[in-house]
Coordinates of C-alpha atoms and ligand atoms in Angstrom, one line a residue:
X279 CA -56.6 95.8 104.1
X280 CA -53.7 93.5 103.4
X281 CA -51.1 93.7 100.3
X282 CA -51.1 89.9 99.5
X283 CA -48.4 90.6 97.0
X284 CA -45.9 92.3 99.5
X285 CA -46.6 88.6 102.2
X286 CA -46.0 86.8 99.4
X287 CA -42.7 88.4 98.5
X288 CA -41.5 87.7 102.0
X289 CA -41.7 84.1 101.8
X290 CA -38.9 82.1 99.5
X291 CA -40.8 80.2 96.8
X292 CA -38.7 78.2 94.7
X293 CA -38.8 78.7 91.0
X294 CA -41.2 76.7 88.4
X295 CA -43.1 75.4 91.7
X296 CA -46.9 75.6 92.9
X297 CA -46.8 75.3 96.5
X298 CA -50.3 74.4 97.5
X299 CA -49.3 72.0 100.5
X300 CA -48.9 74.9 103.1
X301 CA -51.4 73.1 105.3
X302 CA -48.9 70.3 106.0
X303 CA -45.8 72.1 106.3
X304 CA -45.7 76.0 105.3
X305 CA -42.9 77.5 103.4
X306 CA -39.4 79.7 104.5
X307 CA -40.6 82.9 105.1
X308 CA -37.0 84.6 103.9
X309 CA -36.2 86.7 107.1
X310 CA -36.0 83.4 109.0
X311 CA -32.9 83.1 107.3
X312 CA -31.0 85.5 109.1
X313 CA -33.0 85.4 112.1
X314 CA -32.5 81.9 113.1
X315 CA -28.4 83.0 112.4
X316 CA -28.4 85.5 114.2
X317 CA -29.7 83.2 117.0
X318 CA -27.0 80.7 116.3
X319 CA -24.6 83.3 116.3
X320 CA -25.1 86.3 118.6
X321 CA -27.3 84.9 121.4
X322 CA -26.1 80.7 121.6
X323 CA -22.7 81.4 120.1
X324 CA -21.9 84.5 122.0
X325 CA -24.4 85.0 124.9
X326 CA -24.1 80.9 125.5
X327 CA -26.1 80.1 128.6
X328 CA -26.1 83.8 129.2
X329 CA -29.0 83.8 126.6
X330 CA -31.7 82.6 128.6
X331 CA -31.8 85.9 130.2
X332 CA -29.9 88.1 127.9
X333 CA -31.7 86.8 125.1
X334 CA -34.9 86.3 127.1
X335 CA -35.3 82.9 125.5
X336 CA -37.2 81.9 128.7
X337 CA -39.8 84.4 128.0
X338 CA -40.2 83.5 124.9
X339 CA -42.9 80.6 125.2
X340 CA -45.2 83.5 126.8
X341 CA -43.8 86.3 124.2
X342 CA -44.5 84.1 121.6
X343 CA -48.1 83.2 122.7
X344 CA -48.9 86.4 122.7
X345 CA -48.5 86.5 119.3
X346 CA -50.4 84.1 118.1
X347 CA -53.3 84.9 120.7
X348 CA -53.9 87.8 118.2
X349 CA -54.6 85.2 115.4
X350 CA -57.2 82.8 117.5
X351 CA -59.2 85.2 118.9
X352 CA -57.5 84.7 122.7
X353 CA -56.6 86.9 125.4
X354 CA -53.6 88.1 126.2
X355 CA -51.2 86.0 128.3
X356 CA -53.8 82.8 127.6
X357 CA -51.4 80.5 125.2
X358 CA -48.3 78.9 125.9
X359 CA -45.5 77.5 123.2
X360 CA -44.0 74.6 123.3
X361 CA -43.9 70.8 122.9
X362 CA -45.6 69.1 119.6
X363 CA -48.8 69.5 119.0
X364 CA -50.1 65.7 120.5
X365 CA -48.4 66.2 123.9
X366 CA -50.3 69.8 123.7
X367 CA -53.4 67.3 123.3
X368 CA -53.2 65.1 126.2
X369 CA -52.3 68.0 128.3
X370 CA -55.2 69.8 127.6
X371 CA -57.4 66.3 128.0
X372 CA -56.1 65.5 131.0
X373 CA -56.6 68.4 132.5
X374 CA -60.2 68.7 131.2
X375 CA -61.2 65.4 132.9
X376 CA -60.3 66.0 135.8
X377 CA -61.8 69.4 135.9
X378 CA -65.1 67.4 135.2
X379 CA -64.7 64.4 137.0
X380 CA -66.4 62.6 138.0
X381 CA -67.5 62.1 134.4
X382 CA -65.4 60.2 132.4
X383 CA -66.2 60.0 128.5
X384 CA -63.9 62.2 126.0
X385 CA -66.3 62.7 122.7
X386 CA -64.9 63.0 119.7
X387 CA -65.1 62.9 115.6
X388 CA -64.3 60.4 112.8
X389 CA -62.8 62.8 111.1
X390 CA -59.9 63.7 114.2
X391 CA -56.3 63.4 113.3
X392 CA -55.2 59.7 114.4
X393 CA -52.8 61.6 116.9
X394 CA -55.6 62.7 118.9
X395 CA -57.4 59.6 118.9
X396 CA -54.2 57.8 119.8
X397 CA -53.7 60.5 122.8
X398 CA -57.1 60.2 124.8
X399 CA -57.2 56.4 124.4
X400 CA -53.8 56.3 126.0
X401 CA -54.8 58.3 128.7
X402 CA -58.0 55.9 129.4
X403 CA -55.7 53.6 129.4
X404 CA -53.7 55.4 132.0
X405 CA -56.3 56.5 133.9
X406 CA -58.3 53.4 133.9
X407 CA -61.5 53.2 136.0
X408 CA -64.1 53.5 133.1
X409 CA -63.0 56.3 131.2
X410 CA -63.4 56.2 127.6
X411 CA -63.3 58.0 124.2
X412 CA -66.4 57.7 122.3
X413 CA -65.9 58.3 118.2
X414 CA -69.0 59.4 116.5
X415 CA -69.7 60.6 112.8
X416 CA -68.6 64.5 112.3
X417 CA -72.1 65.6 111.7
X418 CA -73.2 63.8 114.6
X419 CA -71.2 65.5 117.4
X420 CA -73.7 68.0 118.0
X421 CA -76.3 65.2 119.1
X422 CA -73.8 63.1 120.6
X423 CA -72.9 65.5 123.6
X424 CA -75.4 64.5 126.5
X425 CA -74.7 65.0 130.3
X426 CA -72.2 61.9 130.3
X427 CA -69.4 63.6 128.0
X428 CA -66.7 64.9 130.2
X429 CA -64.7 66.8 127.4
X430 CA -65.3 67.5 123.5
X431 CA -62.0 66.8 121.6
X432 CA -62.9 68.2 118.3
X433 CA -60.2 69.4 115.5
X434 CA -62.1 72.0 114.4
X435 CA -60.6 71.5 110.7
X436 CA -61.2 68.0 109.1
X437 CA -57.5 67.4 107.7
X438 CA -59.1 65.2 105.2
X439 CA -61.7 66.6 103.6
X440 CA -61.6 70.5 104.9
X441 CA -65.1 70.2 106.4
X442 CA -65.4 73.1 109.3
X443 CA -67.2 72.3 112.9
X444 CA -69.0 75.5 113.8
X445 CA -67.0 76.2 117.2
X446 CA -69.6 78.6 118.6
X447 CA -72.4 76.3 118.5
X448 CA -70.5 73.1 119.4
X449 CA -69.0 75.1 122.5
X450 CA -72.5 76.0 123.5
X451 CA -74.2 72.8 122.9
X452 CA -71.4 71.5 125.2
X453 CA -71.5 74.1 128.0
X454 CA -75.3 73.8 128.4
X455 CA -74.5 70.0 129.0
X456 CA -72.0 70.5 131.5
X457 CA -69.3 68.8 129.6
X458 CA -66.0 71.4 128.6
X459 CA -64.5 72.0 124.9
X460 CA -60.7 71.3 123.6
X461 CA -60.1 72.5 119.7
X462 CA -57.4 71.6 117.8
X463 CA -56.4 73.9 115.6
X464 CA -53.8 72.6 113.7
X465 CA -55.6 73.0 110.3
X466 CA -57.6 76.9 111.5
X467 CA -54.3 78.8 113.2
X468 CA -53.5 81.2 110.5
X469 CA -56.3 79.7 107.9
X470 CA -59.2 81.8 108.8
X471 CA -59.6 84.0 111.8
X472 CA -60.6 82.0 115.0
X473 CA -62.3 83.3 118.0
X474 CA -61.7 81.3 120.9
X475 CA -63.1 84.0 123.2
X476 CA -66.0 84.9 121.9
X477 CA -66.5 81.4 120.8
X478 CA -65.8 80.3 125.2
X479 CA -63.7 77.8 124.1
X480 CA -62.2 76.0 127.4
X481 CA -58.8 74.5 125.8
X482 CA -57.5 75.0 122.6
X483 CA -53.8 74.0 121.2
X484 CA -52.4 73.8 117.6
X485 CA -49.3 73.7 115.5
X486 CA -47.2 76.3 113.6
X487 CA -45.6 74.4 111.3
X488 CA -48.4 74.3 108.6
X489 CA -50.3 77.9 107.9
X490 CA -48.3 79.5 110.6
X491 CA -44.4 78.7 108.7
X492 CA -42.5 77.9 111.9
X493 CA -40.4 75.0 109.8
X494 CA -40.3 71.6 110.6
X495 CA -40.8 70.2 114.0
X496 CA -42.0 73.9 114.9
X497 CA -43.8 73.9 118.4
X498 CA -46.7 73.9 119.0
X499 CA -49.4 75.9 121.6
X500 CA -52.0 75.6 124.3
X501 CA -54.6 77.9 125.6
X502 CA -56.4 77.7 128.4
X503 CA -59.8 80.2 128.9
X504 CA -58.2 82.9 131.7
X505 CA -61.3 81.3 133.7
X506 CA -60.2 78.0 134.0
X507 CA -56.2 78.8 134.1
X508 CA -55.4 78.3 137.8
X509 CA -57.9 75.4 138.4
X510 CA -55.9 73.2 135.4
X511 CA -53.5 71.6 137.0
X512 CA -50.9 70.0 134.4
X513 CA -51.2 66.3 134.5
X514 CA -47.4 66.5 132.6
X515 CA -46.3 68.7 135.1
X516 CA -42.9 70.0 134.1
X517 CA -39.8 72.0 135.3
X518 CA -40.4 74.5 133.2
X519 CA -44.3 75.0 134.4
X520 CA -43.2 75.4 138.3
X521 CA -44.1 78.2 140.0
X522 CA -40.0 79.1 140.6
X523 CA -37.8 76.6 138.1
X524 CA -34.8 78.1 139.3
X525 CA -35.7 77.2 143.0
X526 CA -35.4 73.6 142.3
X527 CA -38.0 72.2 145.1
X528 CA -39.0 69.0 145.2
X529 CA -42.5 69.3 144.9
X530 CA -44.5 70.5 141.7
X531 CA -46.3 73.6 142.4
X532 CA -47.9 75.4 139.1
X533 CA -46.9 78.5 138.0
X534 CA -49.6 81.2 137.7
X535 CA -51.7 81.5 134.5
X536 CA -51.6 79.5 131.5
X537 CA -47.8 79.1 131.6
X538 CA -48.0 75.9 133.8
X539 CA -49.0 74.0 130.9
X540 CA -44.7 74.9 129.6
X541 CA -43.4 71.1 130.4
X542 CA -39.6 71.0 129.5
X543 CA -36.8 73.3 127.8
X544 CA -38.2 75.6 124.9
X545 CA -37.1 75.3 121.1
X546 CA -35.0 78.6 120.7
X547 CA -34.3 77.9 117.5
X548 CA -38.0 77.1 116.1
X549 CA -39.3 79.6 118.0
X550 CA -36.5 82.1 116.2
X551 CA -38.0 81.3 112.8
X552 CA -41.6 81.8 114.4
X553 CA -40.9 85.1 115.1
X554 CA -39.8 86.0 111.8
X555 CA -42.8 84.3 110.4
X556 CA -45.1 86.5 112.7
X557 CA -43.6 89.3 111.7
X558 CA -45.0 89.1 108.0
X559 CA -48.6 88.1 110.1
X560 CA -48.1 91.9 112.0
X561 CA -49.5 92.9 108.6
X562 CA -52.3 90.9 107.9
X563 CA -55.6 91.4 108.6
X564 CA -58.0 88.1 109.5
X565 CA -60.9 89.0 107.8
X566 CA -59.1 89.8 104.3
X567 CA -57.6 86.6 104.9
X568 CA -60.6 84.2 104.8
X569 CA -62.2 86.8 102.0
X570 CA -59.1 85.6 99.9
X571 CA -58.9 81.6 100.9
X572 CA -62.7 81.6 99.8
X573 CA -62.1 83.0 96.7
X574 CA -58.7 80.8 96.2
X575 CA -61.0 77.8 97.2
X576 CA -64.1 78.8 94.9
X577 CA -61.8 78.9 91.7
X578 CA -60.0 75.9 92.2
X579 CA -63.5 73.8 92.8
X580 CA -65.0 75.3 89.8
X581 CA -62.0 74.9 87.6
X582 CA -61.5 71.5 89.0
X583 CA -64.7 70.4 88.5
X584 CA -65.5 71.9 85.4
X585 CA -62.4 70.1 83.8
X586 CA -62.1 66.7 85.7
X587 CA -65.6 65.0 86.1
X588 CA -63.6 62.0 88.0
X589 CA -62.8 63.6 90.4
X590 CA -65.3 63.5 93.7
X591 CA -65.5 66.6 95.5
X592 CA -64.8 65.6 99.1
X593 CA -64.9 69.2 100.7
X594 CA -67.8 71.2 101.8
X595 CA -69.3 74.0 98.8
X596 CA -70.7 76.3 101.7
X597 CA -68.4 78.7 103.1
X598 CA -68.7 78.2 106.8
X599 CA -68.2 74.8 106.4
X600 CA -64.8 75.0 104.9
X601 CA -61.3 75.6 106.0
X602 CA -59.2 76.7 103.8
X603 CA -57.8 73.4 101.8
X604 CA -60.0 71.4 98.9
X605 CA -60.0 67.7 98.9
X606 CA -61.1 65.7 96.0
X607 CA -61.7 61.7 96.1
X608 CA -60.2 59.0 93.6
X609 CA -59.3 56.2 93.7
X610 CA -55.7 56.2 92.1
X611 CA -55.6 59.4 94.9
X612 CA -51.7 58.4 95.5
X613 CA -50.5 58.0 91.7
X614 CA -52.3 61.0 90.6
X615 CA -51.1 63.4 93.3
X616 CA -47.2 61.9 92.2
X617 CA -47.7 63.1 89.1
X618 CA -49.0 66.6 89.7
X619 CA -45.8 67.1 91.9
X620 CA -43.6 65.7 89.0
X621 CA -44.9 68.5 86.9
X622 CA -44.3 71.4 89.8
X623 CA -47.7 71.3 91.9
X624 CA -47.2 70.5 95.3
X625 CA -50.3 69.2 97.5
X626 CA -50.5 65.9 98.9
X627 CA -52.1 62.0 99.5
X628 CA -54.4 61.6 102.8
X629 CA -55.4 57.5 102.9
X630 CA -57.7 55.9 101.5
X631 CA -58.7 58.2 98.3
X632 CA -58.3 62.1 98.7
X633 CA -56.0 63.9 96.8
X634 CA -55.3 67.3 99.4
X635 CA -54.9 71.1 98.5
X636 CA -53.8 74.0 100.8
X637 CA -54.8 77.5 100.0
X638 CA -52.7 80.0 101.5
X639 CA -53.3 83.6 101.0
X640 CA -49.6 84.8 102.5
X641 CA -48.6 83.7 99.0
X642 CA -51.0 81.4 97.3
X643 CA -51.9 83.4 93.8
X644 CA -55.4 83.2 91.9
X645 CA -52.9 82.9 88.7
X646 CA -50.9 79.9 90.1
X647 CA -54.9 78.5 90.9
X648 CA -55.2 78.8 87.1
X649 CA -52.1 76.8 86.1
X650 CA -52.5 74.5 88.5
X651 CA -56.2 74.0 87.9
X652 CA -54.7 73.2 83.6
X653 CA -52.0 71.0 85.0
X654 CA -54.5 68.4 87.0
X655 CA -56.8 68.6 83.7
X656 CA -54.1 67.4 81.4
X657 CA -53.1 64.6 83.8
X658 CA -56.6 63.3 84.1
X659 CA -57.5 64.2 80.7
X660 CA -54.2 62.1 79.2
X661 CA -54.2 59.5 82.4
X662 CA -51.2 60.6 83.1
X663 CA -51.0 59.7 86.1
X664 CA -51.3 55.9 85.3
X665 CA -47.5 54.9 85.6
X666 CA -46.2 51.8 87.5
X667 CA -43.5 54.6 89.2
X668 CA -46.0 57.2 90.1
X669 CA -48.2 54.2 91.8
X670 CA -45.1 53.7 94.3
X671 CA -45.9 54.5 97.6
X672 CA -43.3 56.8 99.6
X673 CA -42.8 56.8 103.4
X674 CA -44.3 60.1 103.4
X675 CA -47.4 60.6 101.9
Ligands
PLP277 C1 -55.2 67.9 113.4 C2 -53.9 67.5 113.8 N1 -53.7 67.1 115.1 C3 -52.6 66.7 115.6 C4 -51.5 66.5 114.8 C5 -50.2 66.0 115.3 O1 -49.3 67.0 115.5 P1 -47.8 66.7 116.0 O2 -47.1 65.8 115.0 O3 -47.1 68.1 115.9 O4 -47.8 66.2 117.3 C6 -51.6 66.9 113.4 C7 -50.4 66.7 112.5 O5 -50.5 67.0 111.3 C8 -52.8 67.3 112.9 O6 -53.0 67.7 111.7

């Protein structure tokens, strides 16, 4: 079992605030404090270069994947840090297609990040010859995967609306057409448990900065199935994913194992206040986890609904289908999220109409669901929400 109230103390949760946008950008967990300055300090202000092996900062990428293996269901030495989540992407894709060549169609969802959209269509371009990203429906993947599809590039998390692909049966449906899998996890690390083994997941790669509380600009990380590591040859082929960095030859040759897919120089710093953020993650077990999101979720869609018929539920009421955020639709989305945060409840806008929730068990409390379940009443109840200065759209949304 896991003491929710002892993960929640470790994280630094300013006063009079309800943080429920942890999916977008988690919190400080307090240790990272003086982790990261001891970093600064004893290892780059004292160790200087020294620290790459004194330190072991070059390990870290490979220590630090370990970590998070524990989280996603992977094997050991199967997931690599480093890099933002979209290079992790078009890695993974390019490596994928040409594993399967000579097929040449990447297949995946409406309901993708834009990122990964953006990524594969860049590599068609690149790659030219015919190959091309096909964009179906989210419910229609399943029926959309025929012997052309090269690759599956599904996020397995709708950052939208929350909805939940089922992994297992998309990865079989895939395999028995010949064509290989890539999840994005960037809304499922650290949100549920995830089994990328069991599920035979080829690729996977996701982001640490959201339920995972790596900080801003944290890394992100691939995985690559221990079957397929020393056939994926990294189309970004870096120093840092040679065989022997330090030997400087002119040729690429890939290191052994998933750790090819390292392109460049790791984040020290980030990874620092990852570590201190997997350290309150030791404790937690996966399953109490998503027992405790569902419940979070659960309240929040009946209080919501019960108190603000306006609002459209956007986010799926059966369990398997959710992640752990709730999305509701309305048209004044934007001005109605500014003024829940100008009254201390944090979630945010996703274009055209969905107003975005994260529920975070690490700290998220079913008393703070209450409050800020009241809150978004007495906005909609009062239309508070219907200012010319809360309709103003920020950079950031
Ligand atoms: C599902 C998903 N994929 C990809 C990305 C892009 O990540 P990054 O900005 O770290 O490259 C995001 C960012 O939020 C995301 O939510």
């Amino acid at each position: 079992m896991t003491d929710f109230a002892a993960t929640r103390a470790q994280f630094h949760l300013p006063a009079g605030l309800i943080y429920l946008d942890g999916n977008s950008l988690g919190p400080l967990p307090r240790a990272a404090v003086a982790r990261v300055a001891k970093t600064v300090q004893d290892e780059w202000g004292d160790m200087l270069i020294t620290g790459w092996n004194r330190a072991g900062w070059m390990d870290k990428p490979m220590s630090v994947g370990n970590r998070i293996a524990r989280l996603i269901g992977a094997e050991p030495n199967s997931v690599a840090m480093g890099d933002t989540l979209s290079i992790k992407v078009y890695q993974a894709l390019a490596s994928a297609l040409e594993m399967n060549a000579p097929r040449k169609v990447i297949l995946s969802d409406s309901g993708n990040f834009p990122s990964d959209l953006y990524m594969a269509q860049g590599l068609c371009r690149t790659l030219g010859e015919g190959y091309t990203l096909r964009i179906v429906a989210p419910e229609e993947v399943m029926d959309a995967i025929d012997d052309t599809v090269a690759v599956t590039l599904i996020t397995e998390v709708d950052y939208r609306t929350g909805r939940k692909h089922d992994m297992a049966a998309i990865t079989k449906r895939a395999h028995e057409k010949g064509a290989l899998t890539i999840w994005d996890l960037a809304h499922s690390a650290g949100a549920f448990p995830v089994e990328l083994a069991r599920a035979g997941a080829d690729f996977a790669c996701g982001c640490t900065y959201k339920y995972l509380n790596s900080g801003p600009g944290g890394p992100a990380f691939i995985y690559v199935a221990p079957r397929h590591q020393d056939r994926a040859r990294p189309a970004l082929a870096g120093w840092q994913g040679h065989d022997a960095p330090f030997a400087f030859d002119l040729d690429y040759r890939p290191a052994t194992g998933v750790e090819r897919m390292r392109v460049g120089t790791p984040p020290i710093l980030q990874l620092a206040a990852l570590e201190a953020s997997l350290d309150i993650w030791d404790s937690v077990d996966m399953a109490a986890l998503r027992a405790r999101s569902l419940a979070l979720t659960d309240q929040f869609i009946a209080g919501v609904e019960a108190a603000c018929p306006t609002l459209t539920l956007a986010t799926p009421r059966d369990h398997a289908m959710r992640g752990s955020q709730v999305s509701f639709r309305h048209p004044e989305g934007y001005a109605i999220m500014q003024a829940l945060i100008s009254k201390g409840v944090i979630g945010d806008f996703r274009a055209p109409d969905i107003i975005r929730f994260g529920f975070t068990p690490l700290y998220t409390t079913h008393d703070e669901v209450a409050q800020a379940v009241a809150i978004l009443a007495e906005i909609m109840a009062k239309s508070l929400w219907d200012t010319p200065e809360f309709k103003t759209r920020k950079k950031v949304t």
